[in-house]
PDB file of C-alpha atoms and ligand atoms in Angstrom:
ATOM      1  CA  MET A   1       0.000   0.000   0.000  1.00 95.00           C
ATOM      2  CA  GLU A   2       1.214   3.499  -0.794  1.00 98.00           C
ATOM      3  CA  ARG A   3       1.487   6.290   1.757  1.00 98.00           C
ATOM      4  CA  THR A   4       1.174   9.978   0.957  1.00 99.00           C
ATOM      5  CA  LEU A   5       1.403  13.296   2.801  1.00 99.00           C
ATOM      6  CA  VAL A   6      -1.495  15.724   3.047  1.00 99.00           C
ATOM      7  CA  ILE A   7      -1.040  19.104   4.719  1.00 99.00           C
ATOM      8  CA  LEU A   8      -4.253  20.864   5.690  1.00 99.00           C
ATOM      9  CA  LYS A   9      -3.104  24.435   5.149  1.00 99.00           C
ATOM     10  CA  PRO A  10      -3.737  27.362   7.547  1.00 99.00           C
ATOM     11  CA  GLY A  11      -6.757  28.478   5.507  1.00 98.00           C
ATOM     12  CA  CYS A  12      -8.330  25.037   5.873  1.00 98.00           C
ATOM     13  CA  LEU A  13      -8.034  25.304   9.654  1.00 98.00           C
ATOM     14  CA  GLN A  14      -9.185  28.925   9.902  1.00 98.00           C
ATOM     15  CA  ARG A  15     -12.164  28.398   7.610  1.00 98.00           C
ATOM     16  CA  GLY A  16     -13.376  25.419   9.614  1.00 98.00           C
ATOM     17  CA  LEU A  17     -12.889  22.906   6.800  1.00 98.00           C
ATOM     18  CA  VAL A  18     -10.668  20.404   8.620  1.00 98.00           C
ATOM     19  CA  GLY A  19     -13.443  17.906   9.337  1.00 98.00           C
ATOM     20  CA  GLU A  20     -14.910  18.215   5.845  1.00 98.00           C
ATOM     21  CA  VAL A  21     -11.590  17.609   4.117  1.00 98.00           C
ATOM     22  CA  ILE A  22     -10.562  14.713   6.359  1.00 98.00           C
ATOM     23  CA  SER A  23     -14.005  13.199   5.895  1.00 98.00           C
ATOM     24  CA  ARG A  24     -13.510  13.103   2.128  1.00 98.00           C
ATOM     25  CA  PHE A  25     -10.354  11.032   2.441  1.00 98.00           C
ATOM     26  CA  GLU A  26     -12.004   8.734   4.980  1.00 98.00           C
ATOM     27  CA  LYS A  27     -15.076   8.198   2.818  1.00 98.00           C
ATOM     28  CA  ARG A  28     -12.950   7.459  -0.227  1.00 98.00           C
ATOM     29  CA  GLY A  29     -11.504   4.546   1.737  1.00 98.00           C
ATOM     30  CA  LEU A  30      -8.056   5.854   2.615  1.00 98.00           C
ATOM     31  CA  LYS A  31      -6.576   4.880   5.966  1.00 98.00           C
ATOM     32  CA  LEU A  32      -5.242   7.547   8.339  1.00 98.00           C
ATOM     33  CA  VAL A  33      -1.960   6.258   9.754  1.00 98.00           C
ATOM     34  CA  ALA A  34      -0.392   9.423  11.231  1.00 98.00           C
ATOM     35  CA  MET A  35      -1.601  12.918  12.066  1.00 98.00           C
ATOM     36  CA  LYS A  36      -0.329  15.973  13.957  1.00 98.00           C
ATOM     37  CA  MET A  37      -0.882  19.725  14.251  1.00 98.00           C
ATOM     38  CA  VAL A  38       2.180  21.956  13.984  1.00 98.00           C
ATOM     39  CA  GLN A  39       3.249  25.532  13.382  1.00 98.00           C
ATOM     40  CA  LEU A  40       5.485  25.551  10.299  1.00 98.00           C
ATOM     41  CA  THR A  41       8.709  27.597  10.200  1.00 98.00           C
ATOM     42  CA  ASP A  42      10.720  29.341   7.483  1.00 98.00           C
ATOM     43  CA  GLU A  43      13.385  26.655   7.815  1.00 98.00           C
ATOM     44  CA  ILE A  44      11.107  23.747   6.972  1.00 98.00           C
ATOM     45  CA  LEU A  45       9.159  25.693   4.319  1.00 98.00           C
ATOM     46  CA  ASP A  46      12.378  26.635   2.519  1.00 98.00           C
ATOM     47  CA  VAL A  47      13.043  22.909   2.128  1.00 98.00           C
ATOM     48  CA  HIS A  48       9.466  21.813   1.476  1.00 98.00           C
ATOM     49  CA  TYR A  49       8.923  24.417  -1.244  1.00 98.00           C
ATOM     50  CA  ALA A  50      12.537  24.524  -2.520  1.00 98.00           C
ATOM     51  CA  HIS A  51      11.253  24.030  -6.100  1.00 97.00           C
ATOM     52  CA  LEU A  52       9.487  27.419  -5.831  1.00 98.00           C
ATOM     53  CA  LYS A  53      12.166  29.457  -4.047  1.00 97.00           C
ATOM     54  CA  GLU A  54      12.915  31.647  -7.059  1.00 97.00           C
ATOM     55  CA  LYS A  55       9.254  32.426  -7.776  1.00 98.00           C
ATOM     56  CA  PRO A  56       8.096  35.988  -7.048  1.00 98.00           C
ATOM     57  CA  PHE A  57       5.203  34.646  -4.960  1.00 98.00           C
ATOM     58  CA  PHE A  58       7.448  32.569  -2.689  1.00 98.00           C
ATOM     59  CA  PRO A  59       7.429  35.055   0.272  1.00 98.00           C
ATOM     60  CA  TRP A  60       3.625  35.186   0.136  1.00 98.00           C
ATOM     61  CA  LEU A  61       3.413  31.393   0.007  1.00 98.00           C
ATOM     62  CA  ARG A  62       5.714  31.073   3.023  1.00 98.00           C
ATOM     63  CA  ASP A  63       3.780  33.695   5.010  1.00 98.00           C
ATOM     64  CA  GLY A  64       0.503  31.983   4.139  1.00 98.00           C
ATOM     65  CA  MET A  65       1.794  28.621   5.325  1.00 98.00           C
ATOM     66  CA  LYS A  66       2.889  30.200   8.649  1.00 98.00           C
ATOM     67  CA  ALA A  67      -0.287  32.224   9.223  1.00 98.00           C
ATOM     68  CA  ALA A  68      -1.786  29.555  11.513  1.00 98.00           C
ATOM     69  CA  PRO A  69      -0.967  25.951  12.402  1.00 98.00           C
ATOM     70  CA  VAL A  70      -1.281  23.210   9.808  1.00 99.00           C
ATOM     71  CA  ILE A  71      -2.442  19.618  10.175  1.00 98.00           C
ATOM     72  CA  LEU A  72      -0.134  16.971   8.783  1.00 99.00           C
ATOM     73  CA  CYS A  73      -1.735  13.678   7.748  1.00 98.00           C
ATOM     74  CA  CYS A  74      -0.371  10.472   6.308  1.00 99.00           C
ATOM     75  CA  TRP A  75      -2.986   8.563   4.295  1.00 99.00           C
ATOM     76  CA  GLU A  76      -2.476   4.973   3.180  1.00 98.00           C
ATOM     77  CA  GLY A  77      -4.197   3.069   0.407  1.00 98.00           C
ATOM     78  CA  TYR A  78      -3.994   1.478  -3.001  1.00 98.00           C
ATOM     79  CA  SER A  79      -2.477   4.033  -5.395  1.00 98.00           C
ATOM     80  CA  ALA A  80      -2.870   6.587  -2.603  1.00 98.00           C
ATOM     81  CA  VAL A  81      -0.492   9.197  -4.050  1.00 98.00           C
ATOM     82  CA  GLN A  82      -2.432   9.686  -7.283  1.00 98.00           C
ATOM     83  CA  VAL A  83      -5.862   9.199  -5.680  1.00 98.00           C
ATOM     84  CA  VAL A  84      -5.175  11.963  -3.144  1.00 99.00           C
ATOM     85  CA  ARG A  85      -3.628  14.212  -5.777  1.00 98.00           C
ATOM     86  CA  ASP A  86      -6.710  13.814  -7.973  1.00 98.00           C
ATOM     87  CA  MET A  87      -9.018  14.494  -5.030  1.00 99.00           C
ATOM     88  CA  ALA A  88      -7.153  17.766  -4.314  1.00 99.00           C
ATOM     89  CA  GLY A  89      -7.553  19.081  -7.866  1.00 98.00           C
ATOM     90  CA  ALA A  90      -5.601  21.680  -9.807  1.00 98.00           C
ATOM     91  CA  THR A  91      -3.107  23.924  -8.014  1.00 98.00           C
ATOM     92  CA  ARG A  92      -4.778  27.034  -9.422  1.00 98.00           C
ATOM     93  CA  ALA A  93      -8.043  26.484  -7.584  1.00 98.00           C
ATOM     94  CA  SER A  94     -10.036  28.886  -9.756  1.00 98.00           C
ATOM     95  CA  LYS A  95      -9.510  26.278 -12.500  1.00 98.00           C
ATOM     96  CA  ALA A  96     -10.005  23.209 -10.290  1.00 98.00           C
ATOM     97  CA  VAL A  97     -12.854  20.933 -11.267  1.00 98.00           C
ATOM     98  CA  PRO A  98     -15.940  20.949  -8.996  1.00 98.00           C
ATOM     99  CA  GLY A  99     -15.952  17.819  -6.863  1.00 98.00           C
ATOM    100  CA  THR A 100     -12.286  18.218  -6.032  1.00 99.00           C
ATOM    101  CA  ILE A 101     -11.285  19.730  -2.687  1.00 99.00           C
ATOM    102  CA  ARG A 102      -9.810  22.815  -4.295  1.00 98.00           C
ATOM    103  CA  GLY A 103     -12.635  23.000  -6.822  1.00 98.00           C
ATOM    104  CA  ASP A 104     -15.220  23.019  -4.039  1.00 98.00           C
ATOM    105  CA  PHE A 105     -13.551  25.125  -1.341  1.00 98.00           C
ATOM    106  CA  SER A 106     -11.051  27.511  -2.925  1.00 98.00           C
ATOM    107  CA  MET A 107     -10.658  30.278  -5.498  1.00 98.00           C
ATOM    108  CA  SER A 108      -6.908  30.817  -5.194  1.00 98.00           C
ATOM    109  CA  ALA A 109      -3.630  29.582  -6.672  1.00 98.00           C
ATOM    110  CA  GLN A 110      -1.998  30.141  -3.274  1.00 98.00           C
ATOM    111  CA  GLU A 111      -4.689  29.642  -0.638  1.00 98.00           C
ATOM    112  CA  ASN A 112      -5.758  26.268  -1.967  1.00 98.00           C
ATOM    113  CA  ILE A 113      -6.621  24.322   1.202  1.00 98.00           C
ATOM    114  CA  VAL A 114      -4.322  21.301   0.909  1.00 99.00           C
ATOM    115  CA  HIS A 115      -0.826  20.206   0.019  1.00 98.00           C
ATOM    116  CA  THR A 116      -0.564  16.710  -1.460  1.00 98.00           C
ATOM    117  CA  SER A 117       2.580  14.810  -2.481  1.00 98.00           C
ATOM    118  CA  ASP A 118       3.020  14.704  -6.255  1.00 98.00           C
ATOM    119  CA  SER A 119       4.809  11.338  -6.671  1.00 98.00           C
ATOM    120  CA  LEU A 120       5.566   8.238  -4.646  1.00 98.00           C
ATOM    121  CA  GLU A 121       9.208   9.258  -4.445  1.00 98.00           C
ATOM    122  CA  ASN A 122       8.330  12.729  -3.118  1.00 98.00           C
ATOM    123  CA  ALA A 123       5.725  11.281  -0.759  1.00 98.00           C
ATOM    124  CA  THR A 124       8.461   9.273   0.965  1.00 98.00           C
ATOM    125  CA  ILE A 125      10.764  12.292   1.157  1.00 98.00           C
ATOM    126  CA  GLU A 126       7.986  14.559   2.450  1.00 98.00           C
ATOM    127  CA  LEU A 127       6.716  12.047   5.025  1.00 98.00           C
ATOM    128  CA  ASP A 128      10.273  11.712   6.350  1.00 98.00           C
ATOM    129  CA  ARG A 129      10.444  15.510   6.555  1.00 98.00           C
ATOM    130  CA  PHE A 130       7.491  15.739   8.948  1.00 98.00           C
ATOM    131  CA  PHE A 131       7.083  12.364  10.676  1.00 98.00           C
ATOM    132  CA  VAL A 132       9.307   9.987  12.614  1.00 98.00           C
ATOM    133  CA  GLU A 133       8.708   6.239  12.725  1.00 98.00           C
ATOM    134  CA  SER A 134       6.962   6.389  16.122  1.00 98.00           C
ATOM    135  CA  ASP A 135       4.339   8.816  14.736  1.00 98.00           C
ATOM    136  CA  TYR A 136       2.833   6.026  12.619  1.00 98.00           C
ATOM    137  CA  CYS A 137       0.069   3.884  14.117  1.00 97.00           C
ATOM    138  CA  ASP A 138      -0.188   0.264  13.117  1.00 95.00           C
ATOM    139  CA  TYR A 139      -3.797  -0.954  13.391  1.00 97.00           C
ATOM    140  CA  ILE A 140      -6.139  -3.357  11.635  1.00 95.00           C
ATOM    141  CA  SER A 141      -8.765  -2.009   9.208  1.00 95.00           C
ATOM    142  CA  PRO A 142     -11.447  -4.727   9.439  1.00 95.00           C
ATOM    143  CA  LEU A 143     -13.323  -3.488   6.373  1.00 95.00           C
ATOM    144  CA  ASP A 144     -10.386  -3.760   3.973  1.00 95.00           C
ATOM    145  CA  SER A 145     -11.860  -6.821   2.259  1.00 96.00           C
ATOM    146  CA  TYR A 146     -14.962  -4.720   1.477  1.00 97.00           C
ATOM    147  CA  LYS A 147     -12.796  -1.950  -0.001  1.00 97.00           C
ATOM    148  CA  TYR A 148     -10.271  -3.921  -2.024  1.00 98.00           C
ATOM    149  CA  ALA A 149      -9.772  -6.988  -4.176  1.00 97.00           C
ATOM    150  CA  PRO A 150      -7.161  -9.414  -2.810  1.00 96.00           C
ATOM    151  CA  ASP A 151      -4.493  -8.195  -5.216  1.00 96.00           C
ATOM    152  CA  GLU A 152      -5.043  -4.557  -4.200  1.00 96.00           C
ATOM    153  CA  MET A 153      -4.396  -5.034  -0.465  1.00 92.00           C
TER     154      MET A 153
HETATM  155  N1  UDP B 201       1.547  28.478  -5.503  1.00 56.72           N
HETATM  156  C1  UDP B 201       1.224  29.822  -5.616  1.00 56.72           C
HETATM  157  N2  UDP B 201       1.177  30.370  -6.888  1.00 56.72           N
HETATM  158  C2  UDP B 201       1.407  29.646  -8.002  1.00 56.72           C
HETATM  159  C3  UDP B 201       1.747  28.289  -7.878  1.00 56.72           C
HETATM  160  C4  UDP B 201       1.803  27.728  -6.607  1.00 56.72           C
HETATM  161  O1  UDP B 201       1.007  30.500  -4.628  1.00 56.72           O
HETATM  162  O2  UDP B 201       1.338  30.207  -9.112  1.00 56.72           O
HETATM  163  C5  UDP B 201       1.567  27.854  -4.154  1.00 56.72           C
HETATM  164  C6  UDP B 201       0.289  27.076  -3.859  1.00 56.72           C
HETATM  165  O3  UDP B 201      -0.041  27.235  -2.488  1.00 56.72           O
HETATM  166  C7  UDP B 201       0.704  25.667  -4.185  1.00 56.72           C
HETATM  167  C8  UDP B 201       2.150  25.676  -3.660  1.00 56.72           C
HETATM  168  O4  UDP B 201       2.638  26.945  -4.045  1.00 56.72           O
HETATM  169  O5  UDP B 201      -0.126  24.715  -3.559  1.00 56.72           O
HETATM  170  C9  UDP B 201       3.029  24.588  -4.228  1.00 56.72           C
HETATM  171  O6  UDP B 201       3.027  24.678  -5.627  1.00 56.72           O
HETATM  172  P1  UDP B 201       3.036  23.367  -6.525  1.00 56.72           P
HETATM  173  O7  UDP B 201       3.317  23.809  -7.916  1.00 56.72           O
HETATM  174  O8  UDP B 201       3.906  22.337  -5.906  1.00 56.72           O
HETATM  175  O9  UDP B 201       1.489  22.941  -6.490  1.00 56.72           O
HETATM  176  P2  UDP B 201       0.728  21.774  -5.691  1.00 56.72           P
HETATM  177  O10 UDP B 201       1.616  20.564  -5.693  1.00 56.72           O
HETATM  178  O11 UDP B 201       0.431  22.284  -4.304  1.00 56.72           O
HETATM  179  O12 UDP B 201      -0.539  21.556  -6.467  1.00 56.72           O
HETATM  180 MG1   MG B 202       3.579  20.416  -5.192  1.00 56.72          MG
END
């Protein structure tokens, strides 16, 4: 099973959308295996968004991600990286398709509710950035056989 990182951004928390967004991942059938609330810092954001450091909007992005705490979640499931990415929708939320998280709850290219890992390789790197091994909870999901075929588990 794949694991992927979701960050519920400060705007998600402040707008009271945390439950709604988490509920979508739960209902889809993803398994929550780690979660914590933290205040992000410049140091970690410089690494997390290193691919955007030269962009003119980078200072705004960093300030937005520090404006309130975030909620870090690790979701597990079959093809979880792409499933979660598709559920988030387009980065530029004004173009995101209705039915996606961004398409339903956001208008902005910056204030777009969630971060989601964009590949399995980056998911592993990002999860290691925010979680240590003891943050992960190992528990049985008794309904897995109702969610998956044997070769998907
Ligand atoms: N971002 C922005 N303006 C842009 C592109 C991106 O403010 O034109 C912000 C936005 O918050 C986005 C984050 O930078 O979620 C990371 O950008 P990336 O291209 O990695 O998009 P994502 O993977 O979040 O869809
Ligand atoms: Mg990205």
